[in-house]
Coordinates of C-alpha atoms in Angstrom, one line a residue:
M1 CA 225.5 -10.3 122.5
E2 CA 227.6 -7.2 122.9
Q3 CA 226.2 -4.0 121.6
Q4 CA 229.0 -3.1 119.3
D5 CA 228.8 -6.4 117.8
L6 CA 225.3 -6.3 117.2
I7 CA 225.5 -2.7 115.7
Q8 CA 228.3 -3.8 113.0
M9 CA 226.0 -7.0 112.2
D10 CA 223.4 -4.4 111.8
L11 CA 225.5 -2.4 109.1
D12 CA 226.9 -5.7 107.4
F13 CA 223.7 -7.3 106.9
V14 CA 220.5 -5.1 107.2
L15 CA 219.4 -2.1 104.6
H16 CA 220.0 1.3 105.8
T17 CA 216.4 2.3 105.7
Y18 CA 216.6 3.6 109.3
A19 CA 218.5 6.1 110.9
R20 CA 219.0 4.3 114.3
N21 CA 219.9 5.4 117.5
N22 CA 222.1 2.2 118.4
V23 CA 220.7 1.6 121.6
H24 CA 220.0 -2.4 122.1
F25 CA 216.6 -2.5 124.0
V26 CA 216.5 -6.4 125.6
K27 CA 213.6 -6.0 128.5
G28 CA 210.1 -4.2 129.1
S29 CA 207.9 -4.0 131.5
G30 CA 204.8 -1.1 131.3
A31 CA 206.0 2.2 129.8
K32 CA 209.5 1.3 130.8
L33 CA 212.3 -0.5 128.8
Y34 CA 216.0 -1.5 129.8
D35 CA 218.7 -1.5 127.3
S36 CA 221.9 -4.2 127.2
K37 CA 223.5 -2.3 129.7
G38 CA 220.7 -2.0 132.4
K39 CA 219.7 1.3 132.0
E40 CA 215.9 1.8 132.4
Y41 CA 214.0 4.3 130.3
I42 CA 210.6 5.5 130.1
D43 CA 208.5 5.2 126.4
F44 CA 206.8 7.9 125.7
G45 CA 206.6 6.5 122.3
S46 CA 205.5 3.2 122.6
G47 CA 206.7 1.8 119.6
I48 CA 205.4 4.7 117.2
A49 CA 201.9 4.4 118.9
V50 CA 202.2 0.5 118.7
C51 CA 202.4 -0.7 122.0
S52 CA 199.3 0.1 122.8
V53 CA 199.0 -2.2 126.1
G54 CA 202.7 -1.4 126.9
H55 CA 205.4 -3.6 127.1
G56 CA 205.8 -7.5 128.8
N57 CA 201.9 -7.2 129.2
V58 CA 201.2 -10.8 130.8
R59 CA 197.6 -10.6 129.3
L60 CA 198.7 -10.1 125.6
A61 CA 201.5 -12.3 126.1
E62 CA 199.1 -15.4 127.0
A63 CA 196.7 -14.7 124.5
I64 CA 199.5 -15.2 121.8
Y65 CA 201.4 -18.1 123.3
K66 CA 198.0 -19.9 123.8
Q67 CA 197.2 -19.1 120.1
A68 CA 200.7 -19.9 118.7
K69 CA 201.0 -23.2 120.7
N70 CA 197.6 -24.2 118.5
L71 CA 197.4 -22.5 115.3
I72 CA 199.4 -19.3 114.0
H73 CA 198.1 -19.6 110.1
T74 CA 196.1 -21.7 107.8
S75 CA 195.2 -19.1 105.2
N76 CA 192.4 -16.9 104.3
L77 CA 191.2 -19.8 101.9
Y78 CA 189.4 -21.5 105.3
L79 CA 187.5 -19.8 108.0
I80 CA 189.3 -18.2 110.9
E81 CA 187.5 -17.9 114.0
P82 CA 189.2 -15.1 115.9
Q83 CA 189.6 -13.3 112.7
A84 CA 185.6 -13.4 112.8
H85 CA 185.5 -12.3 116.3
L86 CA 187.8 -9.7 115.9
A87 CA 185.8 -8.0 112.6
K88 CA 182.5 -8.0 114.7
K89 CA 184.1 -6.4 117.9
L90 CA 185.3 -3.6 115.8
V91 CA 182.0 -2.9 114.1
E92 CA 180.3 -3.3 117.7
L93 CA 182.6 -0.8 119.5
S94 CA 182.6 1.6 116.7
G95 CA 179.1 1.5 116.3
Y96 CA 179.3 1.9 112.8
D97 CA 177.3 -0.5 110.0
M98 CA 180.3 -1.7 108.1
R99 CA 182.6 -5.1 107.5
V100 CA 186.1 -5.3 107.6
F101 CA 189.2 -6.6 105.6
F102 CA 192.3 -7.6 107.6
A103 CA 195.7 -7.0 106.2
N104 CA 199.5 -6.8 107.7
S105 CA 200.3 -3.1 108.4
G106 CA 198.6 0.5 108.1
A107 CA 200.4 1.2 104.4
E108 CA 198.5 -2.1 103.4
A109 CA 194.8 -1.0 104.9
N110 CA 195.7 2.2 102.9
E111 CA 195.9 0.4 99.7
G112 CA 192.9 -1.1 100.2
A113 CA 190.9 1.9 100.8
L114 CA 192.6 3.3 97.7
K115 CA 191.1 -0.1 96.0
I116 CA 188.1 0.5 97.3
A117 CA 187.6 4.0 96.2
R118 CA 188.8 3.1 92.7
K119 CA 186.0 0.5 92.3
F120 CA 183.5 2.8 93.9
G121 CA 184.1 5.5 91.1
E122 CA 184.0 3.1 88.1
E123 CA 180.4 1.5 89.1
N124 CA 178.9 4.8 90.3
G125 CA 178.8 7.5 87.3
E126 CA 178.4 7.5 83.6
L127 CA 182.3 9.0 84.0
K128 CA 184.8 6.6 85.7
R129 CA 185.9 8.7 88.6
Y130 CA 189.6 7.8 89.7
Q131 CA 190.8 11.0 91.3
I132 CA 191.6 11.0 95.1
I133 CA 192.0 13.8 97.0
T134 CA 194.4 14.1 99.8
L135 CA 195.9 16.8 102.1
D136 CA 199.2 18.8 102.3
S137 CA 201.5 17.2 105.3
S138 CA 199.7 13.9 105.0
F139 CA 201.4 10.5 105.7
H140 CA 199.9 7.3 104.4
G141 CA 202.4 4.9 103.8
R142 CA 205.5 3.8 102.4
T143 CA 204.0 1.5 99.6
I144 CA 204.3 3.3 95.7
S145 CA 200.7 4.1 95.9
T146 CA 199.9 5.4 99.5
L147 CA 203.5 7.2 99.1
K148 CA 202.0 9.0 96.4
A149 CA 198.9 9.8 98.7
T150 CA 201.4 11.1 100.6
A151 CA 201.5 15.0 100.1
Q152 CA 204.9 15.6 101.0
S153 CA 207.0 16.2 97.9
K154 CA 210.5 15.2 100.0
M155 CA 209.1 11.6 99.8
H156 CA 208.6 11.3 96.1
Q157 CA 212.2 11.5 95.2
Y158 CA 213.4 8.6 93.2
F159 CA 210.5 6.4 93.4
G160 CA 208.5 7.8 90.5
P161 CA 206.8 7.2 88.1
F162 CA 203.7 7.0 90.3
P163 CA 200.1 6.0 90.0
D164 CA 198.4 8.9 88.2
G165 CA 194.9 10.2 89.9
F166 CA 196.2 12.2 93.5
V167 CA 194.9 15.2 94.2
Y168 CA 196.9 17.5 97.3
A169 CA 194.3 20.0 99.0
K170 CA 196.2 23.1 101.3
D171 CA 193.8 22.2 103.8
L172 CA 190.0 21.3 104.7
D173 CA 188.7 24.3 103.3
D174 CA 190.3 23.8 99.6
V175 CA 189.1 20.4 99.2
P176 CA 186.0 21.1 97.5
N177 CA 187.9 23.5 95.2
K178 CA 189.6 20.3 93.9
I179 CA 186.7 18.0 93.5
S180 CA 185.9 17.4 90.3
N181 CA 183.7 15.1 88.0
V182 CA 186.3 12.4 88.0
T183 CA 187.1 12.5 91.9
C184 CA 185.8 9.8 93.9
A185 CA 187.2 10.0 97.4
V186 CA 188.8 12.0 100.2
L187 CA 191.3 10.5 102.2
L188 CA 192.5 12.4 105.4
E189 CA 193.8 11.8 108.8
L190 CA 191.8 13.5 111.5
V191 CA 195.3 14.5 113.4
Q192 CA 198.2 14.6 111.4
G193 CA 201.0 12.2 112.7
E194 CA 203.8 12.9 110.6
G195 CA 202.5 16.5 110.0
G196 CA 203.3 17.8 113.3
I197 CA 200.6 16.3 115.2
T198 CA 197.7 18.5 113.7
P199 CA 194.0 17.7 114.8
F200 CA 191.8 19.3 112.6
D201 CA 188.7 21.4 113.5
K202 CA 185.9 19.5 114.4
A203 CA 183.2 21.9 112.8
E204 CA 185.2 22.0 109.6
V205 CA 185.6 18.3 109.4
Q206 CA 181.6 18.0 109.9
K207 CA 180.9 20.6 107.3
L208 CA 183.4 18.8 104.8
A209 CA 181.6 15.5 105.5
K210 CA 178.6 16.7 104.4
I211 CA 179.3 18.5 101.2
L212 CA 181.2 15.0 100.1
K213 CA 177.9 13.2 101.0
E214 CA 175.9 15.7 99.1
K215 CA 178.4 14.8 95.9
N216 CA 178.6 11.3 96.7
V217 CA 182.3 11.2 96.8
L218 CA 184.3 8.6 99.6
L219 CA 184.9 10.3 102.7
M220 CA 188.2 7.8 104.0
V221 CA 189.6 8.3 107.1
D222 CA 192.9 7.1 107.9
E223 CA 193.3 5.8 111.5
V224 CA 196.3 4.1 111.1
Q225 CA 197.7 6.3 114.6
T226 CA 194.7 7.8 115.7
G227 CA 192.5 4.7 115.9
I228 CA 192.2 1.6 118.7
Y229 CA 191.5 4.5 121.9
R230 CA 194.7 6.9 121.2
S231 CA 192.0 9.6 120.6
G232 CA 189.9 8.6 123.7
E233 CA 187.6 6.3 121.8
L234 CA 188.0 3.2 119.3
F235 CA 188.2 5.7 116.1
A236 CA 188.6 9.9 116.0
S237 CA 185.9 9.6 114.0
Q238 CA 183.8 8.9 117.0
V239 CA 185.4 12.3 118.5
Y240 CA 184.6 14.1 115.6
G241 CA 181.0 13.2 115.2
I242 CA 181.6 11.9 111.5
T243 CA 180.4 8.3 110.1
P244 CA 183.3 7.9 107.1
D245 CA 182.6 5.4 104.0
V246 CA 185.9 4.0 105.1
I247 CA 188.4 3.4 107.8
T248 CA 191.7 2.3 107.8
T249 CA 193.5 1.6 111.3
A250 CA 196.7 -0.8 112.2
K251 CA 199.4 0.6 114.7
G252 CA 197.9 -0.3 118.1
L253 CA 195.5 -3.2 117.6
A254 CA 197.5 -6.0 118.2
G255 CA 199.9 -4.1 120.7
G256 CA 203.1 -5.1 118.3
V257 CA 201.8 -7.6 116.5
P258 CA 201.7 -6.6 112.4
I259 CA 198.0 -6.2 111.7
G260 CA 196.2 -3.8 109.7
A261 CA 192.1 -3.4 109.1
V262 CA 190.0 -1.4 106.3
M263 CA 186.4 -0.9 107.0
T264 CA 183.8 -0.1 104.9
S265 CA 180.1 0.7 104.8
L266 CA 180.4 -0.2 101.2
K267 CA 179.6 -4.1 102.2
D268 CA 179.6 -5.6 98.8
I269 CA 182.5 -3.3 97.1
F270 CA 184.8 -6.3 96.8
A271 CA 184.0 -9.4 95.0
P272 CA 186.2 -12.8 95.8
S273 CA 189.4 -12.4 94.2
D274 CA 189.4 -8.3 94.2
H275 CA 191.3 -8.1 97.2
G276 CA 193.5 -10.3 99.4
S277 CA 196.5 -11.1 101.9
T278 CA 198.2 -14.3 102.8
F279 CA 199.2 -13.2 106.5
G280 CA 196.3 -10.6 106.4
G281 CA 194.2 -11.6 109.9
N282 CA 195.1 -15.0 110.5
F283 CA 195.2 -16.7 114.2
L284 CA 197.9 -15.1 115.4
S285 CA 197.2 -11.5 114.9
T286 CA 193.7 -11.5 115.1
S287 CA 194.1 -13.5 118.5
A288 CA 196.3 -10.9 119.8
A289 CA 193.9 -8.0 118.7
L290 CA 191.1 -9.5 120.3
E291 CA 192.8 -9.7 123.7
V292 CA 193.9 -6.0 123.4
L293 CA 191.0 -4.6 122.7
E294 CA 189.4 -6.4 125.6
I295 CA 192.4 -4.7 127.6
L296 CA 191.6 -1.1 126.2
Y297 CA 187.8 -1.6 126.2
E298 CA 188.0 -2.3 130.3
H299 CA 190.5 0.2 130.8
K300 CA 188.2 3.0 129.0
Q301 CA 185.2 1.9 130.6
S302 CA 186.6 2.1 133.7
G303 CA 187.2 5.5 133.3
E304 CA 191.3 5.3 133.5
L305 CA 191.7 6.1 130.0
D306 CA 189.8 9.6 130.3
K307 CA 192.3 10.1 133.6
T308 CA 195.4 9.1 132.2
I309 CA 194.8 11.4 128.7
A310 CA 194.3 14.4 131.2
Y311 CA 197.2 13.6 133.6
F312 CA 199.2 13.6 131.1
T313 CA 198.1 16.5 128.8
Q314 CA 198.0 18.4 132.1
K315 CA 201.9 17.6 132.6
L316 CA 202.6 18.4 128.7
Q317 CA 200.7 22.1 129.5
D318 CA 202.6 22.6 132.6
L319 CA 206.4 21.8 130.6
Q320 CA 205.1 24.1 127.8
K321 CA 204.0 27.0 130.3
H322 CA 207.2 27.0 132.4
Y323 CA 209.6 26.5 129.5
T324 CA 208.2 28.6 126.7
E325 CA 211.5 29.9 125.5
I326 CA 211.4 26.2 124.6
F327 CA 208.0 25.3 123.5
T328 CA 205.8 27.2 121.9
Q329 CA 202.6 25.2 121.9
E330 CA 201.0 22.1 123.3
V331 CA 198.7 20.1 120.8
G332 CA 196.9 16.9 119.8
L333 CA 194.1 14.6 121.0
G334 CA 194.0 12.1 123.1
L335 CA 196.9 10.1 123.8
M336 CA 198.4 11.2 120.5
R337 CA 200.2 14.9 121.5
G338 CA 203.1 17.3 120.4
L339 CA 205.1 19.8 122.1
R340 CA 205.9 22.6 119.0
V341 CA 209.7 23.3 119.6
R342 CA 210.8 26.8 118.4
D343 CA 213.0 25.6 115.8
L344 CA 214.4 22.5 114.2
E345 CA 218.1 22.6 116.2
T346 CA 216.3 23.2 119.6
L347 CA 214.2 20.0 118.7
T348 CA 217.0 18.1 118.0
K349 CA 218.9 18.6 121.2
F350 CA 215.8 17.9 123.2
L351 CA 215.3 14.9 121.6
N352 CA 218.5 13.7 122.4
A353 CA 218.7 15.3 126.0
A354 CA 215.5 13.6 126.9
F355 CA 217.2 10.1 125.3
E356 CA 220.1 10.7 127.3
A357 CA 218.1 11.3 130.5
G358 CA 216.2 8.2 130.1
V359 CA 212.7 9.2 128.0
L360 CA 211.8 8.2 124.5
V361 CA 210.5 10.8 122.7
L362 CA 209.7 11.2 118.9
K363 CA 209.9 14.0 116.1
S364 CA 207.1 15.1 114.1
G365 CA 206.7 17.4 111.0
K366 CA 209.6 20.0 111.0
N367 CA 209.3 21.5 114.9
T368 CA 207.2 19.1 116.9
A369 CA 208.5 16.7 120.0
R370 CA 205.8 14.1 119.5
F371 CA 204.3 11.6 122.7
L372 CA 202.3 8.4 121.9
P373 CA 202.7 6.8 125.2
S374 CA 201.1 3.5 125.8
L375 CA 197.5 3.9 126.6
T376 CA 197.9 2.0 129.7
I377 CA 201.0 4.0 131.2
T378 CA 200.3 4.6 135.2
R379 CA 200.6 8.0 137.0
E380 CA 204.4 7.0 138.4
E381 CA 205.3 6.0 135.0
I382 CA 204.1 9.8 133.6
D383 CA 205.8 11.5 136.9
E384 CA 209.0 9.8 136.3
G385 CA 209.2 10.9 132.5
F386 CA 208.4 14.2 133.1
L387 CA 210.8 14.3 136.0
R388 CA 213.4 13.3 133.9
I389 CA 212.8 15.4 131.1
E390 CA 212.6 18.6 133.3
S391 CA 216.2 17.6 134.5
C392 CA 217.3 17.9 131.4
L393 CA 215.5 21.1 130.0
A394 CA 218.1 23.3 131.7
H395 CA 221.2 22.3 129.7
L396 CA 219.8 23.3 126.4

């Protein structure tokens, strides 16, 4: 349909929860998107870290078609073969001795983690422990509970009263100061996705993990964005050399098909009816996720993922060094990277200019341009994207 007609239909019938850029994409291939007017874009955002194997991936499409023409959904009241295979694969590839619950999103995965923490706190100790510590600038979802777990006051307007039991620490060093006799868990991102692509120091994370273990407080790692090889390993927790009690993941797991997962070493924490999901882990989503994991495992084992990370990182570092009047620092981990921009006005101008030049770049925090390309992006696509970016920088 005509773009203007689509814009009007969207305005008339869709609840206005997004500040949309009114572009109408109709086709994708690899790291490229094409709008309704035929313009090509290099996608350095991959659907906010979701399209992990790129757009129009033939293997993923065939896996989805093969499953969809047979069974899409039966519910979790019955055995689901690809769900069991996916849980096994996540456990084996991670090396963590865990069990897995499947949901539909990162927020739902984090809700599952919060329930695990609360039940753990009630069952372990004479006093019911219910408080969960999160970090300033964190982001854990948009449900009422995960919104309160998100330590950003701007996110809390209009939606209170919130569930009790969330405590905010300034940074990792501040976490031990917040632990009390009713603390049951700490929930953190190893790289804060909405907080400016800020990776925490490895030694500090390991130090905190040891303290929590000694105090019998759960370490829960939100890997909704860092998970599924975006860090260079299946989970960023592996990069940091820690063994969390709970891991959540979602975005890149099924390449665009909605799915979330919470993994825990507390294998018997839930009994039947303690938790559930109608759609979670159904035939379609888990079949898609199995194919995505196979593609990315092969990509990692071949050495191509590590080469892509190094190449993309070098491109960003070169850009920052050549345009110090715009970019103050290159940050990130794996293919979750950012460029600090000198101020918000310049960041906005940069994102808009990149878009006009045919490159999709995202915003993070107050002053960071966020880059989340597909993990299978080619060197040619990377080169073209940075060539277009450089062409627009002189006009800022």
